PDB file of C-alpha atoms in Angstrom:
ATOM      1  CA  MET D  17      16.570  17.061  10.418  1.00  0.00           C
ATOM      2  CA  LYS D  18      15.213  16.736   6.918  1.00  0.00           C
ATOM      3  CA  VAL D  19      12.491  14.439   5.600  1.00  0.00           C
ATOM      4  CA  ALA D  20      12.373  13.372   1.945  1.00  0.00           C
ATOM      5  CA  VAL D  21       8.793  13.554   0.663  1.00  0.00           C
ATOM      6  CA  LEU D  22       8.781  11.393  -2.448  1.00  0.00           C
ATOM      7  CA  LYS D  23       6.912  12.489  -5.545  1.00  0.00           C
ATOM      8  CA  PHE D  24       5.738  10.043  -8.200  1.00  0.00           C
ATOM      9  CA  PRO D  25       3.639  10.863 -11.246  1.00  0.00           C
ATOM     10  CA  GLY D  26       0.165  10.803  -9.703  1.00  0.00           C
ATOM     11  CA  SER D  27       1.147  11.474  -6.085  1.00  0.00           C
ATOM     12  CA  ASN D  28      -1.379  13.897  -4.631  1.00  0.00           C
ATOM     13  CA  CYS D  29      -0.770  13.930  -0.883  1.00  0.00           C
ATOM     14  CA  ASP D  30       2.820  15.127  -1.268  1.00  0.00           C
ATOM     15  CA  GLN D  31       1.852  18.714  -0.454  1.00  0.00           C
ATOM     16  CA  ASP D  32      -0.232  17.631   2.545  1.00  0.00           C
ATOM     17  CA  ALA D  33       2.790  15.704   3.818  1.00  0.00           C
ATOM     18  CA  LEU D  34       5.288  18.505   3.212  1.00  0.00           C
ATOM     19  CA  PHE D  35       3.144  21.192   4.855  1.00  0.00           C
ATOM     20  CA  SER D  36       2.251  18.953   7.772  1.00  0.00           C
ATOM     21  CA  LEU D  37       5.879  18.029   8.451  1.00  0.00           C
ATOM     22  CA  ARG D  38       7.286  21.498   7.911  1.00  0.00           C
ATOM     23  CA  ASP D  39       4.576  23.816   9.253  1.00  0.00           C
ATOM     24  CA  ASP D  40       2.877  21.676  11.906  1.00  0.00           C
ATOM     25  CA  LEU D  41       5.530  19.232  13.095  1.00  0.00           C
ATOM     26  CA  GLY D  42       8.323  21.736  12.572  1.00  0.00           C
ATOM     27  CA  VAL D  43      10.886  19.540  10.848  1.00  0.00           C
ATOM     28  CA  GLY D  44      12.666  20.134   7.542  1.00  0.00           C
ATOM     29  CA  ALA D  45      11.046  18.556   4.501  1.00  0.00           C
ATOM     30  CA  GLU D  46      11.786  18.568   0.786  1.00  0.00           C
ATOM     31  CA  TYR D  47      10.328  16.891  -2.260  1.00  0.00           C
ATOM     32  CA  VAL D  48      12.367  14.160  -3.923  1.00  0.00           C
ATOM     33  CA  TRP D  49      11.421  13.218  -7.499  1.00  0.00           C
ATOM     34  CA  HIS D  50      11.005   9.511  -8.219  1.00  0.00           C
ATOM     35  CA  GLU D  51      13.857   9.467 -10.716  1.00  0.00           C
ATOM     36  CA  GLU D  52      16.441  10.417  -8.094  1.00  0.00           C
ATOM     37  CA  HIS D  53      18.964   7.750  -7.155  1.00  0.00           C
ATOM     38  CA  SER D  54      20.130   9.140  -3.834  1.00  0.00           C
ATOM     39  CA  LEU D  55      18.670  10.153  -0.483  1.00  0.00           C
ATOM     40  CA  ALA D  56      21.937  11.676   0.729  1.00  0.00           C
ATOM     41  CA  GLY D  57      21.333  14.429   3.265  1.00  0.00           C
ATOM     42  CA  PHE D  58      17.937  13.111   4.368  1.00  0.00           C
ATOM     43  CA  ASP D  59      17.109  11.651   7.786  1.00  0.00           C
ATOM     44  CA  ALA D  60      13.743  10.106   6.998  1.00  0.00           C
ATOM     45  CA  VAL D  61      11.455   9.285   4.074  1.00  0.00           C
ATOM     46  CA  PHE D  62       7.733   9.977   3.691  1.00  0.00           C
ATOM     47  CA  VAL D  63       6.044   8.081   0.868  1.00  0.00           C
ATOM     48  CA  PRO D  64       2.856  10.047   0.256  1.00  0.00           C
ATOM     49  CA  GLY D  65      -0.605   9.032  -0.874  1.00  0.00           C
ATOM     50  CA  GLY D  66      -2.190   9.518  -4.249  1.00  0.00           C
ATOM     51  CA  PHE D  67      -2.663   7.477  -7.372  1.00  0.00           C
ATOM     52  CA  SER D  68       0.869   6.915  -8.607  1.00  0.00           C
ATOM     53  CA  TYR D  69       0.847   5.835 -12.252  1.00  0.00           C
ATOM     54  CA  GLY D  70      -2.944   6.034 -12.203  1.00  0.00           C
ATOM     55  CA  ASP D  71      -3.050   2.881 -10.044  1.00  0.00           C
ATOM     56  CA  TYR D  72      -2.501   0.991 -13.326  1.00  0.00           C
ATOM     57  CA  LEU D  73      -1.748  -2.729 -13.072  1.00  0.00           C
ATOM     58  CA  ARG D  74      -1.855  -2.667  -9.234  1.00  0.00           C
ATOM     59  CA  CYS D  75      -1.788   0.243  -6.776  1.00  0.00           C
ATOM     60  CA  GLY D  76       1.841   1.168  -6.191  1.00  0.00           C
ATOM     61  CA  ALA D  77       3.227  -1.466  -8.577  1.00  0.00           C
ATOM     62  CA  MET D  78       5.015   0.840 -10.996  1.00  0.00           C
ATOM     63  CA  ALA D  79       6.049   3.376  -8.347  1.00  0.00           C
ATOM     64  CA  SER D  80       7.679   0.621  -6.292  1.00  0.00           C
ATOM     65  CA  ARG D  81      10.046  -0.055  -9.226  1.00  0.00           C
ATOM     66  CA  ALA D  82      11.110   3.615  -9.618  1.00  0.00           C
ATOM     67  CA  PRO D  83      14.822   4.479  -9.215  1.00  0.00           C
ATOM     68  CA  VAL D  84      14.263   6.314  -5.923  1.00  0.00           C
ATOM     69  CA  MET D  85      12.889   3.123  -4.384  1.00  0.00           C
ATOM     70  CA  ASP D  86      16.292   1.425  -4.658  1.00  0.00           C
ATOM     71  CA  ALA D  87      17.619   4.263  -2.493  1.00  0.00           C
ATOM     72  CA  VAL D  88      14.667   3.846  -0.099  1.00  0.00           C
ATOM     73  CA  LYS D  89      15.446   0.117   0.228  1.00  0.00           C
ATOM     74  CA  LYS D  90      19.053   0.867   1.159  1.00  0.00           C
ATOM     75  CA  PHE D  91      17.913   3.610   3.529  1.00  0.00           C
ATOM     76  CA  ALA D  92      15.445   1.249   5.238  1.00  0.00           C
ATOM     77  CA  ALA D  93      18.052  -1.507   5.494  1.00  0.00           C
ATOM     78  CA  GLU D  94      20.204   0.914   7.493  1.00  0.00           C
ATOM     79  CA  GLY D  95      17.399   1.096  10.059  1.00  0.00           C
ATOM     80  CA  ARG D  96      16.421   4.635   9.143  1.00  0.00           C
ATOM     81  CA  PRO D  97      12.816   5.869   9.349  1.00  0.00           C
ATOM     82  CA  VAL D  98      10.451   5.356   6.433  1.00  0.00           C
ATOM     83  CA  ILE D  99       6.712   5.989   6.566  1.00  0.00           C
ATOM     84  CA  GLY D 100       4.162   5.406   3.825  1.00  0.00           C
ATOM     85  CA  ALA D 101       0.527   6.482   4.067  1.00  0.00           C
ATOM     86  CA  CYS D 102      -2.242   5.265   1.764  1.00  0.00           C
ATOM     87  CA  ASN D 103      -0.686   4.892  -1.709  1.00  0.00           C
ATOM     88  CA  GLY D 104       2.632   5.158   0.138  1.00  0.00           C
ATOM     89  CA  PHE D 105       1.679   2.020   2.106  1.00  0.00           C
ATOM     90  CA  GLN D 106       0.740   0.256  -1.127  1.00  0.00           C
ATOM     91  CA  ILE D 107       4.095   1.248  -2.650  1.00  0.00           C
ATOM     92  CA  LEU D 108       6.064  -0.052   0.361  1.00  0.00           C
ATOM     93  CA  CYS D 109       4.207  -3.386   0.194  1.00  0.00           C
ATOM     94  CA  GLU D 110       4.786  -3.642  -3.558  1.00  0.00           C
ATOM     95  CA  ALA D 111       8.466  -2.859  -2.997  1.00  0.00           C
ATOM     96  CA  GLY D 112       8.696  -5.802  -0.611  1.00  0.00           C
ATOM     97  CA  LEU D 113       9.618  -3.535   2.297  1.00  0.00           C
ATOM     98  CA  LEU D 114       6.464  -4.516   4.164  1.00  0.00           C
ATOM     99  CA  PRO D 115       4.540  -7.800   4.279  1.00  0.00           C
ATOM    100  CA  GLY D 116       1.106  -8.234   2.671  1.00  0.00           C
ATOM    101  CA  ALA D 117      -0.765  -6.313  -0.010  1.00  0.00           C
ATOM    102  CA  LEU D 118      -3.745  -3.982  -0.412  1.00  0.00           C
ATOM    103  CA  LEU D 119      -6.850  -4.891  -2.422  1.00  0.00           C
ATOM    104  CA  LEU D 120     -10.144  -3.275  -3.410  1.00  0.00           C
ATOM    105  CA  ASN D 121     -12.262  -2.433  -0.340  1.00  0.00           C
ATOM    106  CA  ALA D 122     -14.652  -5.251   0.552  1.00  0.00           C
ATOM    107  CA  ALA D 123     -17.601  -2.883   0.068  1.00  0.00           C
ATOM    108  CA  GLN D 124     -16.160  -1.792  -3.345  1.00  0.00           C
ATOM    109  CA  ARG D 125     -16.662   1.890  -2.593  1.00  0.00           C
ATOM    110  CA  PHE D 126     -14.059   4.608  -2.169  1.00  0.00           C
ATOM    111  CA  ILE D 127     -14.236   5.559   1.514  1.00  0.00           C
ATOM    112  CA  CYS D 128     -13.358   9.010   2.810  1.00  0.00           C
ATOM    113  CA  ARG D 129     -13.960   9.492   6.525  1.00  0.00           C
ATOM    114  CA  ASP D 130     -12.333   9.417   9.944  1.00  0.00           C
ATOM    115  CA  VAL D 131     -11.408   6.074  11.506  1.00  0.00           C
ATOM    116  CA  PHE D 132     -10.183   5.133  14.963  1.00  0.00           C
ATOM    117  CA  LEU D 133      -6.868   3.395  15.430  1.00  0.00           C
ATOM    118  CA  LYS D 134      -5.273   1.482  18.239  1.00  0.00           C
ATOM    119  CA  ALA D 135      -1.540   0.903  18.402  1.00  0.00           C
ATOM    120  CA  GLU D 136      -0.708  -2.777  18.771  1.00  0.00           C
ATOM    121  CA  ASN D 137       3.007  -2.244  19.167  1.00  0.00           C
ATOM    122  CA  HIS D 138       4.368   0.279  21.632  1.00  0.00           C
ATOM    123  CA  ALA D 139       8.050  -0.303  21.062  1.00  0.00           C
ATOM    124  CA  SER D 140       8.670   0.951  17.523  1.00  0.00           C
ATOM    125  CA  MET D 141       9.823   4.461  16.721  1.00  0.00           C
ATOM    126  CA  TRP D 142       6.470   5.134  15.088  1.00  0.00           C
ATOM    127  CA  THR D 143       4.165   3.734  17.751  1.00  0.00           C
ATOM    128  CA  GLN D 144       5.940   4.403  21.036  1.00  0.00           C
ATOM    129  CA  GLY D 145       4.201   7.761  21.446  1.00  0.00           C
ATOM    130  CA  VAL D 146       0.700   6.409  20.840  1.00  0.00           C
ATOM    131  CA  ASP D 147      -0.990   6.112  24.216  1.00  0.00           C
ATOM    132  CA  LYS D 148      -4.640   6.519  23.217  1.00  0.00           C
ATOM    133  CA  VAL D 149      -7.114   5.720  20.459  1.00  0.00           C
ATOM    134  CA  LEU D 150      -6.330   7.954  17.471  1.00  0.00           C
ATOM    135  CA  ARG D 151      -8.872   9.584  15.167  1.00  0.00           C
ATOM    136  CA  ILE D 152      -7.339   9.909  11.719  1.00  0.00           C
ATOM    137  CA  PRO D 153      -8.907  10.186   8.246  1.00  0.00           C
ATOM    138  CA  ILE D 154      -8.814   7.580   5.510  1.00  0.00           C
ATOM    139  CA  ALA D 155      -9.464   8.212   1.806  1.00  0.00           C
ATOM    140  CA  HIS D 156      -9.035   5.122  -0.322  1.00  0.00           C
ATOM    141  CA  GLY D 157     -10.675   2.650  -2.667  1.00  0.00           C
ATOM    142  CA  GLU D 158      -8.073  -0.080  -2.282  1.00  0.00           C
ATOM    143  CA  GLY D 159      -7.187  -0.387   1.372  1.00  0.00           C
ATOM    144  CA  ARG D 160      -8.170  -3.946   2.241  1.00  0.00           C
ATOM    145  CA  TYR D 161      -5.039  -5.367   3.795  1.00  0.00           C
ATOM    146  CA  VAL D 162      -4.478  -9.024   2.933  1.00  0.00           C
ATOM    147  CA  ILE D 163      -1.799 -11.416   4.083  1.00  0.00           C
ATOM    148  CA  ASP D 164      -1.569 -15.208   4.117  1.00  0.00           C
ATOM    149  CA  ALA D 165      -2.303 -16.967   7.399  1.00  0.00           C
ATOM    150  CA  GLU D 166       1.264 -18.114   7.943  1.00  0.00           C
ATOM    151  CA  THR D 167       2.817 -14.670   7.466  1.00  0.00           C
ATOM    152  CA  LEU D 168       0.075 -13.125   9.598  1.00  0.00           C
ATOM    153  CA  LYS D 169       1.038 -15.390  12.467  1.00  0.00           C
ATOM    154  CA  LYS D 170       4.662 -14.475  11.994  1.00  0.00           C
ATOM    155  CA  ILE D 171       4.134 -10.686  11.965  1.00  0.00           C
ATOM    156  CA  GLU D 172       1.773 -10.908  14.910  1.00  0.00           C
ATOM    157  CA  GLY D 173       4.442 -12.754  16.877  1.00  0.00           C
ATOM    158  CA  SER D 174       7.159 -10.297  15.923  1.00  0.00           C
ATOM    159  CA  GLY D 175       5.103  -7.228  16.836  1.00  0.00           C
ATOM    160  CA  GLN D 176       4.852  -6.005  13.256  1.00  0.00           C
ATOM    161  CA  ILE D 177       1.157  -5.166  13.438  1.00  0.00           C
ATOM    162  CA  ALA D 178       1.327  -1.446  14.119  1.00  0.00           C
ATOM    163  CA  PHE D 179      -2.321  -0.356  14.081  1.00  0.00           C
ATOM    164  CA  ARG D 180      -5.769  -1.899  14.039  1.00  0.00           C
ATOM    165  CA  TYR D 181      -9.098  -0.274  13.220  1.00  0.00           C
ATOM    166  CA  VAL D 182     -11.203  -0.017  16.370  1.00  0.00           C
ATOM    167  CA  THR D 183     -14.298   1.796  17.634  1.00  0.00           C
ATOM    168  CA  ALA D 184     -13.966   5.215  19.317  1.00  0.00           C
ATOM    169  CA  GLU D 185     -13.821   3.265  22.582  1.00  0.00           C
ATOM    170  CA  GLY D 186     -10.907   1.165  21.355  1.00  0.00           C
ATOM    171  CA  GLN D 187     -12.828  -2.072  20.752  1.00  0.00           C
ATOM    172  CA  ARG D 188     -12.396  -4.255  17.693  1.00  0.00           C
ATOM    173  CA  SER D 189     -15.614  -4.808  15.746  1.00  0.00           C
ATOM    174  CA  ALA D 190     -16.702  -5.498  12.176  1.00  0.00           C
ATOM    175  CA  GLU D 191     -18.227  -1.996  11.931  1.00  0.00           C
ATOM    176  CA  ALA D 192     -14.969  -0.353  12.956  1.00  0.00           C
ATOM    177  CA  ASN D 193     -13.125  -2.006  10.066  1.00  0.00           C
ATOM    178  CA  PRO D 194     -13.873   0.229   7.060  1.00  0.00           C
ATOM    179  CA  ASN D 195     -12.510  -1.877   4.224  1.00  0.00           C
ATOM    180  CA  GLY D 196     -12.529  -5.526   5.216  1.00  0.00           C
ATOM    181  CA  SER D 197      -8.842  -5.671   6.128  1.00  0.00           C
ATOM    182  CA  THR D 198      -7.606  -9.009   7.460  1.00  0.00           C
ATOM    183  CA  ASP D 199      -7.690  -8.989  11.263  1.00  0.00           C
ATOM    184  CA  ASP D 200      -8.667  -5.265  11.253  1.00  0.00           C
ATOM    185  CA  ILE D 201      -5.097  -4.353  10.303  1.00  0.00           C
ATOM    186  CA  ALA D 202      -4.640  -0.675   9.417  1.00  0.00           C
ATOM    187  CA  GLY D 203      -0.851  -0.472   9.466  1.00  0.00           C
ATOM    188  CA  VAL D 204       2.203  -2.725   9.658  1.00  0.00           C
ATOM    189  CA  LEU D 205       5.892  -2.422  10.431  1.00  0.00           C
ATOM    190  CA  ASN D 206       8.920  -4.126   8.933  1.00  0.00           C
ATOM    191  CA  GLU D 207      10.951  -6.482  11.089  1.00  0.00           C
ATOM    192  CA  GLY D 208      13.241  -3.685  12.250  1.00  0.00           C
ATOM    193  CA  GLY D 209      10.301  -1.468  13.227  1.00  0.00           C
ATOM    194  CA  ASN D 210      11.730   1.477  11.265  1.00  0.00           C
ATOM    195  CA  VAL D 211       9.412   1.175   8.252  1.00  0.00           C
ATOM    196  CA  LEU D 212       5.727   1.892   8.832  1.00  0.00           C
ATOM    197  CA  GLY D 213       2.926   1.651   6.298  1.00  0.00           C
ATOM    198  CA  LEU D 214      -0.681   2.544   7.047  1.00  0.00           C
ATOM    199  CA  MET D 215      -3.821   3.364   5.090  1.00  0.00           C
ATOM    200  CA  PRO D 216      -4.931   6.301   7.310  1.00  0.00           C
ATOM    201  CA  HIS D 217      -3.380   9.719   6.729  1.00  0.00           C
ATOM    202  CA  PRO D 218      -1.535  11.030   9.829  1.00  0.00           C
ATOM    203  CA  GLU D 219      -0.404  14.023   7.752  1.00  0.00           C
ATOM    204  CA  ARG D 220      -4.028  15.090   7.414  1.00  0.00           C
ATOM    205  CA  ALA D 221      -4.479  15.150  11.186  1.00  0.00           C
ATOM    206  CA  THR D 222      -1.981  17.724  12.400  1.00  0.00           C
ATOM    207  CA  LYS D 223      -4.205  20.808  12.541  1.00  0.00           C
ATOM    208  CA  GLU D 224      -7.171  21.643  14.797  1.00  0.00           C
ATOM    209  CA  LEU D 225      -8.730  23.287  11.771  1.00  0.00           C
ATOM    210  CA  LEU D 226      -8.804  19.934   9.989  1.00  0.00           C
ATOM    211  CA  GLY D 227     -10.572  18.240  12.877  1.00  0.00           C
ATOM    212  CA  SER D 228      -7.807  16.231  14.553  1.00  0.00           C
ATOM    213  CA  THR D 229      -4.241  16.566  15.683  1.00  0.00           C
ATOM    214  CA  ASP D 230      -3.864  12.866  16.462  1.00  0.00           C
ATOM    215  CA  GLY D 231      -1.457  12.471  13.548  1.00  0.00           C
ATOM    216  CA  PHE D 232       1.252  13.973  15.750  1.00  0.00           C
ATOM    217  CA  ALA D 233       1.244  10.842  17.915  1.00  0.00           C
ATOM    218  CA  ILE D 234       2.698   8.972  14.922  1.00  0.00           C
ATOM    219  CA  LEU D 235       4.719  11.684  13.182  1.00  0.00           C
ATOM    220  CA  ASN D 236       6.371  12.739  16.437  1.00  0.00           C
ATOM    221  CA  GLY D 237       8.265   9.475  16.082  1.00  0.00           C
ATOM    222  CA  LEU D 238      10.367  11.243  13.479  1.00  0.00           C
ATOM    223  CA  ARG D 239      11.756  13.647  16.042  1.00  0.00           C
ATOM    224  CA  LEU D 240      12.409  10.942  18.628  1.00  0.00           C
ATOM    225  CA  VAL D 241      14.173   8.765  16.106  1.00  0.00           C
ATOM    226  CA  VAL D 242      16.405  11.412  14.732  1.00  0.00           C
ATOM    227  CA  ALA D 243      17.355  12.519  18.224  1.00  0.00           C
ATOM    228  CA  ASN D 244      18.596   8.969  18.820  1.00  0.00           C
ATOM    229  CA  LEU D 245      20.530   8.485  15.582  1.00  0.00           C
TER     230      LEU D 245
ATOM    231  CA  MET N   5       5.932  -9.647 -34.140  1.00  0.00           C
ATOM    232  CA  LEU N   6       4.729 -12.259 -31.695  1.00  0.00           C
ATOM    233  CA  THR N   7       1.981 -11.930 -29.133  1.00  0.00           C
ATOM    234  CA  VAL N   8       2.415 -13.516 -25.735  1.00  0.00           C
ATOM    235  CA  ARG N   9      -0.541 -13.576 -23.398  1.00  0.00           C
ATOM    236  CA  VAL N  10      -0.223 -13.357 -19.654  1.00  0.00           C
ATOM    237  CA  TYR N  11      -3.264 -14.083 -17.505  1.00  0.00           C
ATOM    238  CA  VAL N  12      -3.053 -12.670 -13.993  1.00  0.00           C
ATOM    239  CA  THR N  13      -5.634 -13.856 -11.490  1.00  0.00           C
ATOM    240  CA  LEU N  14      -6.302 -13.167  -7.843  1.00  0.00           C
ATOM    241  CA  LYS N  15      -5.435 -16.132  -5.617  1.00  0.00           C
ATOM    242  CA  PRO N  16      -8.555 -18.261  -5.062  1.00  0.00           C
ATOM    243  CA  SER N  17      -8.347 -17.771  -1.290  1.00  0.00           C
ATOM    244  CA  LEU N  18      -8.830 -14.001  -1.611  1.00  0.00           C
ATOM    245  CA  LEU N  19     -12.164 -12.222  -1.830  1.00  0.00           C
ATOM    246  CA  ASP N  20     -12.582 -10.603  -5.271  1.00  0.00           C
ATOM    247  CA  SER N  21     -14.952  -7.794  -4.351  1.00  0.00           C
ATOM    248  CA  ALA N  22     -15.252  -6.531  -7.947  1.00  0.00           C
ATOM    249  CA  GLY N  23     -16.074 -10.048  -9.141  1.00  0.00           C
ATOM    250  CA  ARG N  24     -18.663 -10.396  -6.411  1.00  0.00           C
ATOM    251  CA  THR N  25     -20.370  -7.183  -7.573  1.00  0.00           C
ATOM    252  CA  VAL N  26     -20.447  -8.358 -11.189  1.00  0.00           C
ATOM    253  CA  SER N  27     -21.803 -11.713 -10.120  1.00  0.00           C
ATOM    254  CA  GLY N  28     -24.562 -10.041  -8.082  1.00  0.00           C
ATOM    255  CA  SER N  29     -25.460  -7.897 -11.082  1.00  0.00           C
ATOM    256  CA  LEU N  30     -25.715 -10.917 -13.402  1.00  0.00           C
ATOM    257  CA  GLN N  31     -27.887 -12.728 -10.882  1.00  0.00           C
ATOM    258  CA  LYS N  32     -30.218  -9.703 -10.797  1.00  0.00           C
ATOM    259  CA  LEU N  33     -30.421  -9.983 -14.589  1.00  0.00           C
ATOM    260  CA  GLY N  34     -31.888 -13.442 -14.092  1.00  0.00           C
ATOM    261  CA  TYR N  35     -28.845 -15.687 -14.422  1.00  0.00           C
ATOM    262  CA  THR N  36     -29.672 -17.543 -11.253  1.00  0.00           C
ATOM    263  CA  GLU N  37     -27.441 -20.500 -12.168  1.00  0.00           C
ATOM    264  CA  LEU N  38     -24.444 -18.211 -11.562  1.00  0.00           C
ATOM    265  CA  LYS N  39     -22.587 -19.059  -8.384  1.00  0.00           C
ATOM    266  CA  GLY N  40     -19.765 -16.530  -8.652  1.00  0.00           C
ATOM    267  CA  ALA N  41     -17.489 -14.534 -10.924  1.00  0.00           C
ATOM    268  CA  ARG N  42     -13.849 -13.638 -10.579  1.00  0.00           C
ATOM    269  CA  ILE N  43     -12.082 -10.936 -12.524  1.00  0.00           C
ATOM    270  CA  GLY N  44      -8.505 -11.210 -13.692  1.00  0.00           C
ATOM    271  CA  LYS N  45      -6.263  -9.414 -16.148  1.00  0.00           C
ATOM    272  CA  LEU N  46      -5.203 -10.369 -19.629  1.00  0.00           C
ATOM    273  CA  ILE N  47      -1.961  -8.721 -20.669  1.00  0.00           C
ATOM    274  CA  GLU N  48      -0.861  -9.036 -24.309  1.00  0.00           C
ATOM    275  CA  LEU N  49       2.852  -8.553 -24.794  1.00  0.00           C
ATOM    276  CA  GLU N  50       4.266  -7.829 -28.248  1.00  0.00           C
ATOM    277  CA  VAL N  51       7.756  -9.267 -28.586  1.00  0.00           C
ATOM    278  CA  ASP N  52      10.313  -9.756 -31.365  1.00  0.00           C
ATOM    279  CA  SER N  53      11.172 -13.196 -30.104  1.00  0.00           C
ATOM    280  CA  TYR N  54       9.713 -15.440 -27.457  1.00  0.00           C
ATOM    281  CA  ASP N  55      11.703 -16.663 -24.502  1.00  0.00           C
ATOM    282  CA  GLU N  56       9.493 -18.085 -21.786  1.00  0.00           C
ATOM    283  CA  ALA N  57      12.101 -17.499 -19.085  1.00  0.00           C
ATOM    284  CA  ARG N  58      12.200 -13.788 -19.901  1.00  0.00           C
ATOM    285  CA  VAL N  59       8.409 -13.462 -19.895  1.00  0.00           C
ATOM    286  CA  ARG N  60       8.349 -15.289 -16.560  1.00  0.00           C
ATOM    287  CA  GLU N  61      10.874 -12.719 -15.331  1.00  0.00           C
ATOM    288  CA  MET N  62       8.575  -9.884 -16.460  1.00  0.00           C
ATOM    289  CA  CYS N  63       5.748 -11.486 -14.490  1.00  0.00           C
ATOM    290  CA  ASP N  64       7.852 -11.917 -11.369  1.00  0.00           C
ATOM    291  CA  LYS N  65       9.357  -8.431 -11.559  1.00  0.00           C
ATOM    292  CA  LEU N  66       6.231  -6.425 -12.307  1.00  0.00           C
ATOM    293  CA  LEU N  67       3.173  -7.993 -13.908  1.00  0.00           C
ATOM    294  CA  ALA N  68       2.028 -10.122 -10.955  1.00  0.00           C
ATOM    295  CA  ASN N  69       2.326  -9.763  -7.210  1.00  0.00           C
ATOM    296  CA  PRO N  70       3.011 -13.217  -5.736  1.00  0.00           C
ATOM    297  CA  VAL N  71       1.413 -12.188  -2.427  1.00  0.00           C
ATOM    298  CA  ILE N  72      -2.026 -11.919  -4.005  1.00  0.00           C
ATOM    299  CA  GLU N  73      -1.871 -13.198  -7.575  1.00  0.00           C
ATOM    300  CA  ASP N  74      -1.107 -16.193  -9.780  1.00  0.00           C
ATOM    301  CA  TYR N  75      -0.213 -15.947 -13.454  1.00  0.00           C
ATOM    302  CA  ARG N  76      -0.269 -18.138 -16.522  1.00  0.00           C
ATOM    303  CA  ILE N  77       1.681 -17.571 -19.726  1.00  0.00           C
ATOM    304  CA  GLU N  78       0.279 -18.424 -23.137  1.00  0.00           C
ATOM    305  CA  ALA N  79       3.070 -18.860 -25.687  1.00  0.00           C
ATOM    306  CA  PRO N  80       2.761 -17.108 -29.088  1.00  0.00           C
ATOM    307  CA  GLU N  81       2.184 -20.275 -31.136  1.00  0.00           C
ATOM    308  CA  THR N  82      -0.956 -21.014 -29.167  1.00  0.00           C
ATOM    309  CA  VAL N  83      -2.304 -17.453 -29.284  1.00  0.00           C
ATOM    310  CA  THR N  84      -4.997 -17.080 -31.898  1.00  0.00           C
ATOM    311  CA  ALA N  85      -6.234 -13.651 -32.889  1.00  0.00           C
TER     312      ALA N  85
END
């Protein structure tokens, strides 16, 4: 299997993603430049973090209108796996592939530390392997997930809330929510469950040396999915 | 050349954490009458000709995100330098 790791001007977690997928997870991975129009030959898409287009206008706004995103939309509509972490999450929201949007952290500061995550959906390709609280790093200034009350109700009912910020013990609390996200939401799925966006970086948690290998619980979904295609 | 102004603002229901910081700073400077500040964007577009529908399209396609923002267009004839 081969994962397309997208590259936009200003992406900076593309290498983390490629090395994590290829060296740690053991799947094929290649960079795909944002001006490409096709994802032919790829089985999954990883939209990496960074500061695409300098975060100008809104985080992910310009990147979400890049030619490659038309291909990603088609790819996602076919039910194939797409994951976006950090700026990748912002891009997927801006592209309309995921509900909601990301705003400046409530505490204004850029936050770079580990968080704990609890899977709220155990049926999707991305969350089915998550059977414990995960410790995964975040590194963002604009990660406050917002969504209107009506849509929140809808995605809650349809199981589209993938992850919530929790304490190490798995409890929801104001202190466990690093950025003021609505309802402690850290990651969401599309209706089909094949597109996942999250602010934490699973690709930075696939090596003991880096402090956690909990990222595998999410990225392993790639292998399961492709085996079932 | 005509200048069209587009004002993009965060929906009133959403917390503007940057605005809150600015407001706190002004209050510390002694402006105690201040009850809040919200920060938006002013985008000046230079166009050969003005067609409101096309500017609206630009807003819907890129300049504003309807999930979090509202926008207002100021036509060239009302823009004063």
